[in-house]
Coordinates of C-alpha atoms in Angstrom, one line a residue:
M790 CA -11.7 -9.4 -20.3
L791 CA -14.6 -7.4 -17.8
D792 CA -15.4 -3.2 -17.2
F793 CA -15.3 -3.1 -14.4
T794 CA -15.5 0.4 -14.7
K795 CA -19.4 -0.7 -15.9
I796 CA -20.0 -1.3 -12.2
K797 CA -22.4 0.4 -9.8
T798 CA -21.6 1.2 -6.3
Y799 CA -24.3 3.4 -5.0
P800 CA -23.2 5.0 -1.3
L801 CA -22.1 3.7 2.2
L802 CA -24.8 5.9 4.2
Q803 CA -28.4 3.8 2.2
R804 CA -26.3 0.3 4.1
K805 CA -27.9 -1.5 7.4
N806 CA -25.2 -2.5 9.2
L807 CA -24.9 -4.4 11.8
V808 CA -21.6 -4.0 13.4
T809 CA -22.2 0.2 15.5
L810 CA -20.7 2.1 17.9
K811 CA -23.0 0.9 20.7
D812 CA -21.3 -3.0 19.7
M813 CA -18.1 -1.8 21.3
I814 CA -16.8 -3.4 24.6
D815 CA -15.6 -0.9 27.3
P816 CA -12.2 -2.7 27.7
M817 CA -12.7 -1.7 32.3
S818 CA -16.3 -3.5 31.4
P819 CA -16.0 -7.6 33.3
P820 CA -15.0 -10.0 30.7
K821 CA -17.4 -12.7 31.0
P822 CA -15.8 -15.8 32.7
F823 CA -13.8 -18.6 30.7
R824 CA -11.1 -20.9 32.5
N825 CA -8.2 -21.5 30.4
L826 CA -4.3 -22.3 32.1
D827 CA -3.4 -22.3 29.4
L828 CA -4.4 -18.1 28.7
D829 CA -2.4 -17.2 32.8
K830 CA 0.6 -18.9 31.0
I831 CA -0.1 -16.8 27.6
A832 CA -0.7 -13.5 28.9
E833 CA 2.6 -14.0 31.7
S834 CA 4.3 -14.5 28.1
I835 CA 3.3 -11.4 27.1
V836 CA 4.0 -9.7 30.0
R837 CA 7.8 -11.1 29.8
A838 CA 8.4 -10.6 26.5
R839 CA 7.6 -6.9 26.4
R840 CA 9.3 -6.3 30.2
N841 CA 12.6 -7.5 27.7
G842 CA 12.1 -5.8 25.2
A843 CA 11.2 -8.2 22.9
H844 CA 8.1 -7.9 20.3
V845 CA 4.9 -8.7 20.4
I846 CA 2.7 -9.0 17.1
W847 CA -1.1 -9.3 17.3
M848 CA -2.1 -10.8 13.9
M849 CA -6.1 -11.0 13.6
G850 CA -9.0 -11.1 11.0
A851 CA -12.4 -9.4 10.1
H852 CA -14.2 -10.8 13.1
V853 CA -12.5 -9.4 16.2
I854 CA -13.4 -5.7 15.3
K855 CA -16.9 -6.9 14.7
S856 CA -17.4 -8.4 18.1
G857 CA -16.0 -4.4 19.0
L858 CA -12.9 -5.8 20.7
S859 CA -11.0 -2.4 18.9
L860 CA -11.1 0.3 21.9
I861 CA -9.1 -3.1 23.8
I862 CA -6.8 -3.8 21.3
I863 CA -5.6 0.6 21.5
D864 CA -5.0 0.3 24.8
L865 CA -3.0 -2.6 24.8
M866 CA -1.5 -0.2 22.2
R867 CA -1.0 2.2 23.5
R868 CA 0.9 0.6 26.8
G869 CA 3.2 -0.7 24.7
V870 CA 1.6 -4.4 24.2
I871 CA 1.5 -4.8 21.5
T872 CA 4.2 -3.5 19.1
H873 CA 2.8 -5.1 15.7
I874 CA -0.7 -5.5 14.7
A875 CA -0.6 -7.4 11.2
S876 CA -3.7 -8.6 9.4
N877 CA -6.0 -9.6 6.2
G878 CA -7.4 -6.8 4.1
A879 CA -11.3 -7.1 5.4
V880 CA -10.1 -6.0 8.5
T881 CA -9.2 -2.8 7.5
I882 CA -12.5 -2.1 5.5
H883 CA -14.4 -2.8 8.7
D884 CA -11.6 -0.7 11.3
F885 CA -11.9 2.3 8.3
E886 CA -15.1 2.0 8.5
I887 CA -15.1 2.8 11.6
A888 CA -13.6 5.1 11.4
L889 CA -15.9 6.9 8.8
I890 CA -19.3 5.7 10.0
G891 CA -19.0 4.8 13.1
E892 CA -21.1 1.7 12.1
T893 CA -19.8 -1.8 9.3
S894 CA -21.0 -4.5 8.4
E895 CA -23.4 -5.2 6.0
D896 CA -26.0 -8.1 4.9
V897 CA -24.2 -10.2 2.7
A898 CA -27.0 -13.4 2.8
T899 CA -29.4 -9.9 1.5
S900 CA -27.1 -7.9 -0.7
I901 CA -25.9 -11.2 -2.3
E902 CA -28.8 -11.9 -3.6
D903 CA -28.9 -8.3 -6.3
G904 CA -25.1 -7.2 -6.8
T905 CA -25.2 -5.0 -4.2
F906 CA -22.4 -6.4 -2.0
G907 CA -19.9 -5.5 -1.3
M908 CA -20.9 -2.2 -4.0
A909 CA -20.7 1.0 -1.2
E910 CA -19.5 3.8 -2.9
E911 CA -17.2 5.3 -0.6
T912 CA -15.9 2.3 0.4
G913 CA -14.0 1.7 -2.2
R914 CA -12.8 5.2 -3.3
L915 CA -11.3 6.0 0.0
I916 CA -9.7 3.0 0.6
N917 CA -8.0 2.4 -2.9
L918 CA -7.6 6.0 -3.3
A919 CA -5.8 6.1 0.4
V920 CA -2.9 3.4 -0.8
Q921 CA -2.6 4.3 -4.3
R922 CA -1.5 7.7 -2.0
G923 CA 0.8 6.4 -0.4
V924 CA 2.5 3.8 -2.4
H925 CA 3.1 6.9 -4.9
E926 CA 4.9 8.5 -1.4
G927 CA 6.8 5.2 -0.5
L928 CA 4.1 4.1 3.0
G929 CA 2.5 0.0 3.3
Y930 CA -1.0 -0.8 3.0
G931 CA -1.9 0.3 7.2
E932 CA 0.2 3.0 7.5
S933 CA -1.5 4.2 3.6
L934 CA -4.7 3.6 5.6
G935 CA -3.6 5.1 9.0
K936 CA -2.3 8.2 7.5
M937 CA -5.9 9.5 5.7
I938 CA -8.3 8.4 8.9
A939 CA -5.9 10.8 10.2
E940 CA -5.8 13.6 7.7
N941 CA -9.1 14.0 6.9
E942 CA -11.9 15.2 8.4
E943 CA -14.1 13.3 6.6
F944 CA -13.3 10.7 9.7
K945 CA -15.2 11.8 12.7
F946 CA -15.6 8.2 14.4
K947 CA -11.6 7.7 13.8
E948 CA -11.1 7.0 17.8
Y949 CA -12.4 4.3 17.4
S950 CA -10.3 3.6 14.9
V951 CA -7.2 0.7 15.7
L952 CA -5.8 2.0 11.5
Y953 CA -5.3 5.2 13.3
H954 CA -3.9 4.6 16.8
A955 CA -1.5 2.6 14.6
Y956 CA -0.3 5.6 12.5
K957 CA 0.2 8.3 15.1
L958 CA 1.6 5.4 18.3
R959 CA 4.2 4.8 15.4
I960 CA 3.4 0.6 15.4
P961 CA 3.8 -0.7 12.3
F962 CA -0.3 -2.2 11.0
T963 CA 0.5 -4.5 8.0
V964 CA -2.0 -5.9 5.6
H965 CA -1.7 -9.3 4.3
I966 CA -4.4 -9.2 1.1
A967 CA -5.5 -12.3 -1.3
L968 CA -6.7 -10.0 -4.5
G969 CA -10.4 -10.7 -5.2
T970 CA -11.6 -11.5 -1.1
D971 CA -12.0 -7.9 -0.7
I972 CA -15.2 -6.0 -1.0
I973 CA -12.5 -2.7 -2.3
H974 CA -11.9 -5.6 -5.4
Q975 CA -14.2 -4.5 -7.0
H976 CA -15.1 -1.5 -7.3
P977 CA -14.5 0.7 -10.8
K978 CA -11.2 2.6 -8.7
C979 CA -9.4 -0.6 -8.0
N980 CA -5.6 -0.8 -9.3
F981 CA -4.3 -4.3 -8.8
A982 CA -1.2 -3.4 -8.7
V983 CA -1.1 -0.4 -6.4
L984 CA -2.9 -2.6 -3.7
G985 CA -0.2 -5.7 -4.7
E986 CA 3.2 -3.4 -3.8
A987 CA 1.5 -1.6 -0.3
S988 CA 0.8 -5.2 0.9
G989 CA 4.9 -6.7 -1.1
R990 CA 5.3 -4.3 1.2
D991 CA 3.5 -4.8 4.2
F992 CA 5.3 -8.1 4.0
K993 CA 8.6 -7.2 3.5
T994 CA 8.0 -4.6 7.2
F995 CA 6.2 -7.8 9.0
V996 CA 9.3 -10.2 8.6
E997 CA 11.6 -7.7 9.8
T998 CA 9.5 -7.6 12.9
V999 CA 9.5 -11.5 13.1
T1000 CA 13.1 -11.2 12.4
Q1001 CA 12.6 -9.5 15.9
L1002 CA 10.3 -12.3 17.1
E1003 CA 13.0 -14.1 19.3
D1004 CA 11.6 -14.4 23.1
G1005 CA 8.5 -12.6 21.9
V1006 CA 5.1 -13.6 21.5
F1007 CA 3.3 -13.5 18.2
L1008 CA -1.3 -14.0 18.5
N1009 CA -2.8 -15.3 15.9
F1010 CA -7.0 -14.5 16.4
G1011 CA -9.2 -15.4 14.0
S1012 CA -7.2 -15.9 11.1
A1013 CA -7.8 -19.2 9.4
V1014 CA -5.9 -18.5 6.4
I1015 CA -4.3 -15.5 5.7
G1016 CA -2.5 -14.9 9.2
P1017 CA -0.8 -18.7 9.2
E1018 CA 0.9 -18.8 6.2
V1019 CA 2.2 -15.3 6.0
F1020 CA 3.7 -15.9 9.8
L1021 CA 5.1 -19.3 7.8
K1022 CA 7.1 -17.5 5.2
A1023 CA 8.0 -15.2 8.0
I1024 CA 9.6 -17.7 10.3
S1025 CA 11.4 -19.6 6.7
I1026 CA 12.8 -15.6 5.6
A1027 CA 14.2 -15.4 8.4
R1028 CA 16.3 -18.2 9.5
N1029 CA 17.1 -18.1 5.8
L1030 CA 18.9 -14.7 6.4
G1031 CA 20.0 -16.4 9.4
F1032 CA 18.5 -14.6 12.1
R1033 CA 18.0 -17.0 15.1
V1034 CA 14.1 -17.0 15.5
T1035 CA 14.2 -19.7 17.7
N1036 CA 12.6 -19.4 21.5
F1037 CA 9.2 -17.7 21.1
T1038 CA 5.2 -18.2 22.3
A1039 CA 2.6 -18.8 19.3
A1040 CA -0.9 -18.6 20.4
N1041 CA -3.6 -19.1 17.7
F1042 CA -7.3 -18.3 19.6
D1043 CA -10.4 -19.4 17.4
L1044 CA -13.7 -21.2 17.6
K1045 CA -12.3 -24.7 16.5
P1046 CA -12.0 -27.1 19.7
I1047 CA -8.5 -28.8 19.6
D1048 CA -7.5 -31.7 21.5
D1049 CA -3.9 -32.5 22.8
Y1050 CA -3.0 -29.0 20.5
V1051 CA 0.9 -30.5 21.1
R1052 CA 0.6 -34.4 19.2
R1053 CA 1.3 -33.7 15.8
R1054 CA -1.6 -35.6 13.3
S1055 CA -1.6 -37.8 10.3
K1056 CA -3.1 -37.1 7.1
D1057 CA -6.1 -39.2 7.8
D1058 CA -7.1 -36.8 10.7
P1059 CA -8.7 -33.7 9.8
D1060 CA -7.1 -31.3 12.0
Y1061 CA -4.1 -31.9 10.3
Y1062 CA -5.6 -29.7 7.5
Y1063 CA -6.0 -26.4 9.8
R1064 CA -3.4 -25.2 9.1
P1065 CA -3.3 -22.4 12.2
L1066 CA -3.1 -25.3 14.3
K1067 CA -0.1 -26.9 12.2
N1068 CA 1.9 -23.1 10.9
I1069 CA 0.7 -21.6 14.0
V1070 CA 1.0 -23.6 17.1
Q1071 CA 3.5 -26.8 16.1
R1072 CA 5.4 -26.1 12.6
P1073 CA 7.5 -22.8 14.4
T1074 CA 7.7 -23.8 17.5
S1075 CA 9.5 -27.1 17.2
T1076 CA 12.8 -26.2 17.7
G1077 CA 12.5 -24.6 20.7
G1078 CA 9.6 -22.4 21.4
V1079 CA 6.0 -23.4 22.5
G1080 CA 2.3 -23.0 21.4
F1081 CA -1.0 -22.7 22.8
H1082 CA -4.9 -23.2 20.6
V1083 CA -6.6 -21.2 23.1
T1084 CA -11.0 -22.5 22.0
G1085 CA -14.1 -19.5 22.7
D1086 CA -14.6 -17.0 20.9
H1087 CA -12.9 -13.4 20.5
V1088 CA -15.1 -11.6 22.6
V1089 CA -14.7 -13.8 25.5
T1090 CA -11.2 -14.4 25.4
I1091 CA -9.9 -11.2 24.3
P1092 CA -10.7 -9.2 27.3
N1093 CA -9.4 -11.8 29.3
L1094 CA -6.5 -12.1 28.3
Y1095 CA -6.9 -8.0 28.2
H1096 CA -7.4 -8.2 32.4
L1097 CA -4.6 -10.4 32.8
I1098 CA -2.5 -9.0 31.5
L1099 CA -2.9 -5.6 33.1
S1100 CA -3.1 -7.5 36.5
K1101 CA 0.3 -8.4 35.6
I1102 CA 1.8 -5.0 34.8
G1103 CA -1.0 -3.3 36.6
G1104 CA 0.1 0.6 35.9
E1105 CA 3.7 -0.1 34.2
T1106 CA 3.7 0.4 30.5
F1107 CA 6.5 -0.4 27.4
N1108 CA 8.5 1.3 24.6
L1109 CA 8.7 -0.2 21.7
P1110 CA 11.7 -2.1 20.4
S1111 CA 13.7 0.3 18.8
K1112 CA 13.0 -1.2 15.3
A1113 CA 9.6 -1.8 16.0
S1114 CA 8.9 1.6 15.5
L1115 CA 11.3 2.0 12.4
V1116 CA 7.9 2.4 10.5
H1117 CA 8.5 3.8 6.3
S1118 CA 9.0 7.6 6.2
P1119 CA 6.9 9.8 3.3
E1120 CA 11.0 10.5 2.8
L1121 CA 10.8 8.1 1.0
H1122 CA 13.8 5.5 1.9
L1123 CA 16.9 5.4 -1.0
K1124 CA 17.8 2.1 1.2
E1125 CA 14.4 0.9 -0.2
I1126 CA 15.4 1.3 -3.8
A1127 CA 18.4 0.7 -4.3
Q1128 CA 17.9 -2.8 -2.9
N1129 CA 15.8 -3.2 -5.9
Y1130 CA 18.0 -0.2 -8.8
P1131 CA 20.6 0.2 -7.2
E1132 CA 21.7 2.7 -10.6
V1133 CA 18.5 4.3 -9.3
E1134 CA 20.2 6.2 -5.6
D1135 CA 23.3 6.0 -7.7
I1136 CA 22.0 9.2 -9.7
A1137 CA 20.1 10.6 -6.6
K1138 CA 23.1 11.4 -5.3
R1139 CA 24.7 12.7 -7.4
F1140 CA 21.1 15.3 -8.5
M1141 CA 21.9 16.3 -4.8
E1142 CA 25.3 16.3 -5.0
E1143 CA 25.3 19.0 -8.1
N1144 CA 21.8 20.0 -7.3
P1145 CA 22.6 21.7 -3.5
H1146 CA 19.1 23.3 -3.9
L1147 CA 17.4 20.6 -5.2
R1148 CA 17.9 18.5 -2.3
H1149 CA 15.2 19.0 -0.9
L1150 CA 13.3 17.5 -4.0
L1151 CA 14.9 13.8 -4.1
G1152 CA 11.7 12.4 -2.1
D1153 CA 8.9 14.4 -4.6
L1154 CA 11.8 13.0 -7.6
I1155 CA 11.7 9.2 -6.2
K1156 CA 7.7 9.5 -5.8
A1157 CA 7.4 9.8 -9.6
Y1158 CA 10.1 7.8 -10.4
R1159 CA 8.2 5.1 -9.0
A1160 CA 4.6 6.1 -9.6
L1161 CA 6.5 6.1 -14.2
N1162 CA 8.7 2.4 -13.0
R1163 CA 4.9 1.6 -11.8
C1164 CA 2.9 2.3 -15.2
F1165 CA 5.4 1.3 -17.7
E1166 CA 6.6 -2.4 -15.8
T1167 CA 3.1 -2.8 -16.7
G1168 CA 2.5 -1.8 -19.9
G1169 CA 0.9 1.5 -19.2
S1170 CA 1.6 5.1 -20.8
L1171 CA 3.1 8.5 -20.0
F1172 CA 0.7 11.2 -21.3
I1173 CA 2.5 14.7 -21.3
C1174 CA 1.4 17.9 -21.5
G1175 CA 2.2 21.4 -20.9
N1176 CA 1.6 24.7 -23.3
G1177 CA 5.1 27.1 -24.9
G1178 CA 8.7 26.5 -23.1
S1179 CA 6.5 24.0 -21.0
F1180 CA 5.5 21.5 -24.4
A1181 CA 9.4 21.5 -25.7
D1182 CA 9.3 20.2 -21.7
A1183 CA 7.0 17.3 -22.8
L1184 CA 8.4 17.3 -26.5
H1185 CA 11.9 16.8 -24.9
I1186 CA 10.8 14.3 -21.9
S1187 CA 9.5 12.2 -24.6
A1188 CA 11.7 11.3 -27.1
E1189 CA 14.4 11.0 -24.3
L1190 CA 11.9 8.2 -23.3
L1191 CA 10.8 6.2 -26.5
K1192 CA 14.2 5.7 -27.9
S1193 CA 17.9 5.6 -25.6
F1194 CA 18.8 8.6 -23.6
K1195 CA 22.5 7.5 -22.0
M1196 CA 21.9 3.6 -22.1
K1197 CA 22.0 1.5 -25.6
R1198 CA 18.5 -0.2 -25.0
P1199 CA 18.6 -2.8 -28.0
I1200 CA 15.5 -4.6 -28.3
P1201 CA 15.0 -7.6 -26.1
P1202 CA 15.0 -11.9 -28.2
H1203 CA 11.4 -12.2 -27.3
R1204 CA 10.6 -9.5 -29.8
R1205 CA 13.9 -10.0 -32.0
K1206 CA 11.4 -12.5 -32.9
M1207 CA 9.1 -11.5 -34.6
F1208 CA 11.3 -9.8 -37.2
N1209 CA 12.7 -13.5 -38.1
D1210 CA 11.8 -14.1 -41.7
L1211 CA 10.6 -11.0 -42.5
P1212 CA 12.1 -9.2 -46.2
L1213 CA 15.2 -6.6 -43.9
G1214 CA 13.7 -8.0 -40.1
G1215 CA 16.9 -8.6 -38.9
L1216 CA 18.8 -5.0 -40.3
I1217 CA 15.3 -3.6 -38.4
A1218 CA 15.5 -5.7 -36.0
D1219 CA 19.2 -4.7 -35.1
S1220 CA 18.0 -0.6 -35.3
L1221 CA 15.0 -0.7 -33.3
E1222 CA 16.2 0.0 -29.7
E1223 CA 13.4 -0.4 -26.9
G1224 CA 10.8 2.8 -25.9
L1225 CA 8.3 3.6 -23.3
R1226 CA 4.8 5.3 -23.7
A1227 CA 5.7 8.4 -24.1
I1228 CA 2.8 10.4 -25.6
V1229 CA 2.4 15.2 -25.8
L1230 CA -1.1 15.3 -25.6
G1231 CA -1.4 18.8 -28.4
A1232 CA 1.4 17.2 -31.0
N1233 CA -1.3 16.2 -33.5
H1234 CA -2.3 20.0 -34.1
S1235 CA -5.9 18.9 -35.9
L1236 CA -7.6 17.9 -32.9
T1237 CA -6.3 20.6 -31.4
S1238 CA -7.7 23.3 -33.2
A1239 CA -11.1 21.4 -34.6
V1240 CA -12.0 21.2 -30.6
E1241 CA -10.1 24.6 -29.5
N1242 CA -12.8 25.8 -33.2
D1243 CA -16.0 23.5 -32.4
N1244 CA -16.2 23.7 -28.0
P1245 CA -17.6 26.4 -26.6
T1246 CA -15.6 25.4 -23.8
R1247 CA -11.9 26.6 -24.0
N1248 CA -8.5 25.2 -23.6
M1249 CA -10.3 21.3 -23.6
A1250 CA -7.4 20.0 -26.2
F1251 CA -5.4 17.7 -24.3
A1252 CA -8.6 16.8 -21.8
Q1253 CA -9.9 15.8 -24.7
E1254 CA -7.3 14.2 -26.1
L1255 CA -6.5 12.1 -22.7
Y1256 CA -9.7 11.4 -22.6
V1257 CA -10.3 9.6 -25.7
L1258 CA -6.7 7.7 -25.3
A1259 CA -6.0 6.8 -21.4
R1260 CA -6.6 4.4 -19.6
H1261 CA -6.9 3.6 -15.1
G1262 CA -2.9 3.0 -14.7
D1263 CA -2.0 5.8 -16.9
V1264 CA -0.3 8.6 -15.6
L1265 CA 0.1 12.4 -16.9
L1266 CA 2.9 14.5 -16.1
G1267 CA 1.1 18.1 -16.8
I1268 CA 3.3 21.2 -16.6
S1269 CA 3.0 24.5 -15.9
T1270 CA 5.5 26.9 -14.1
S1271 CA 2.9 28.6 -12.2
G1272 CA 0.9 26.4 -11.9
N1273 CA -2.4 27.0 -12.9
A1274 CA -2.7 26.8 -16.7
E1275 CA -6.1 26.0 -18.0
N1276 CA -6.3 23.6 -20.3
V1277 CA -3.1 22.2 -17.8
F1278 CA -5.6 21.3 -15.3
Y1279 CA -8.4 20.2 -17.1
A1280 CA -6.7 17.9 -18.1
A1281 CA -4.9 17.0 -14.2
V1282 CA -9.0 17.0 -14.0
T1283 CA -10.1 14.2 -16.8
A1284 CA -6.8 11.7 -16.0
K1285 CA -8.2 11.9 -11.7
A1286 CA -11.6 11.1 -12.9
L1287 CA -9.7 8.1 -15.8
G1288 CA -7.9 6.8 -12.7
L1289 CA -4.3 8.3 -13.6
T1290 CA -2.0 9.4 -11.2
V1291 CA -1.4 12.3 -11.8
I1292 CA 2.7 14.8 -11.3
A1293 CA 2.2 18.4 -10.9
L1294 CA 6.0 19.8 -12.2
T1295 CA 5.7 23.4 -11.0
G1296 CA 7.3 26.7 -9.8
E1297 CA 7.6 27.4 -5.9
S1298 CA 3.6 28.2 -5.9
G1299 CA 2.2 24.8 -7.4
G1300 CA -1.1 26.1 -8.5
R1301 CA -4.0 24.5 -8.5
L1302 CA -2.1 22.2 -10.2
S1303 CA -0.1 21.1 -7.3
E1304 CA -3.9 20.5 -5.8
V1305 CA -5.3 17.8 -8.2
A1306 CA -2.0 16.2 -8.4
D1307 CA -1.0 12.6 -6.8
I1308 CA 2.5 13.7 -6.8
A1309 CA 3.7 17.8 -6.9
I1310 CA 7.4 19.0 -7.6
K1311 CA 6.8 22.2 -6.8
V1312 CA 11.5 23.8 -7.9
P1313 CA 11.8 26.5 -5.6
A1314 CA 11.7 29.4 -8.3
S1315 CA 9.0 32.0 -9.5
E1316 CA 10.4 33.5 -12.7
T1317 CA 9.7 31.5 -15.6
S1318 CA 12.6 30.8 -17.5
R1319 CA 14.3 30.2 -13.9
V1320 CA 11.7 27.5 -13.2
Q1321 CA 12.1 25.8 -16.6
E1322 CA 15.9 25.5 -15.9
M1323 CA 15.7 23.7 -13.5
H1324 CA 12.3 21.4 -14.5
S1325 CA 15.2 20.5 -16.8
I1326 CA 17.4 19.3 -14.8
I1327 CA 14.2 17.0 -12.6
Y1328 CA 12.7 15.6 -15.8
H1329 CA 16.8 14.0 -17.3
A1330 CA 16.9 12.9 -13.5
L1331 CA 13.3 11.4 -13.5
C1332 CA 14.2 9.9 -17.3
E1333 CA 17.9 8.7 -16.2
M1334 CA 15.7 6.4 -13.3
L1335 CA 13.8 5.1 -15.6
E1336 CA 15.7 4.6 -17.9
V1337 CA 18.1 2.4 -15.6
S1338 CA 14.8 0.8 -14.7
L1339 CA 14.6 -0.6 -18.3
I1340 CA 17.3 -1.8 -19.1
R1341 CA 17.6 -3.9 -15.9
R1342 CA 14.0 -5.3 -16.4
I1343 CA 16.1 -5.9 -20.7
R1344 CA 18.6 -7.9 -19.2
D1345 CA 16.6 -9.3 -16.4
G1346 CA 14.7 -10.8 -19.2

């Protein structure tokens, strides 16, 4: 297996870009002449949908952003015309770079020759980091990126960003990726499991909007594969679940000319294999909707559509449909967890009932559960460190995870088979329990004493052990009542460098440990013994959640 951590990147500012802010089209500038009777019908459908409170979904490919059309989309969002943005991964890359440096789009033909294509450091690192952070908070892909742009002062050109405005306006921006197709997948910090979870979450959000598409409009601009396929599956799910999605308008915009787009093609016609025709214009609308195909360059069709809409609404603005503004909250919805692990919801409710003084920590507790459960599902390990009583807590946690805690954990059948035909194999297999990899840093006293004796920098033992044992995608749980234990902090910094998720369990101040952590659980106390009492409540609830999820995986095979 190739080691992607050896991939070489370079500073984004060194890259020559083909698209700059000068290429942005002013929404108010007169559009180029374009005669198409269908365009007026589509504009009328959009206005009618919004006046009736129905959805308008805007799906697009990357060339819409690269063509300088962001400000038109943003204005339609501000007016309440667009209720949902959907895209592939490339759209977000170009939008993200514009927000960051005001430029985007490298010269692929040149950079592919020496292997520098897609290797800009900041693009890959920041987008991967944003999604990783967002997933910990229960966010989807698009909202994670919008949140980083909104909250980070490095993004000097956020006013040109569709992601940013979707986040601020609370309009869903769902991102539907295909692994291996985006330049951020080349970056050493890429975690494919996290990207998949984030995009999967967005797909569910997209489907939820599609369930409410009756009397609405779906627009696809230049997405030749992802858009049509995602839309078709969403329509099928919505109808499978009993939602009425029959009467709506679907319009596809592309350079490809299609004669008589209503006519069904046979398999010997090349147009049969053009996905947007089948999966947007024809199949989804076969039960009562209407489909259109508009041929033209986006820099012509989109401004013309925009001005047609404005001519019909004047200064009118629209409120979003009530459910359209339902974007994932950073508080992490228990409802979503319950759909997959109902037992976890029961544990969370009991945690709140029995510990009212810790109710406000439920969101952070669930974030930690999500991160750890994902780590264990993908074969990762949990590393734990602390000092004194916190070291004892680390050992306690590892014991609860490595063997049964509250439930029996028989090893699964496929692992039992490994003991077949071995001496006393049956007895040993019956006696073993399934566990979760939990390693306490510092338990190897020989290593700890050697590092502290040999290393001129004090308190490096945890970091050294972690550096050798940890792998990208693992998790570090750092326990410090003050949040300032130096050896725990060094381990946390090392974990971040290695691509681990860092969870901090501290007192109310959080200290500098909480500043580098992805998830910080800060209990409301400062006196050491009181902090440790609350830590025990927290980690026992966490261990119980993880055990329930493990049992479910064993049961489901």
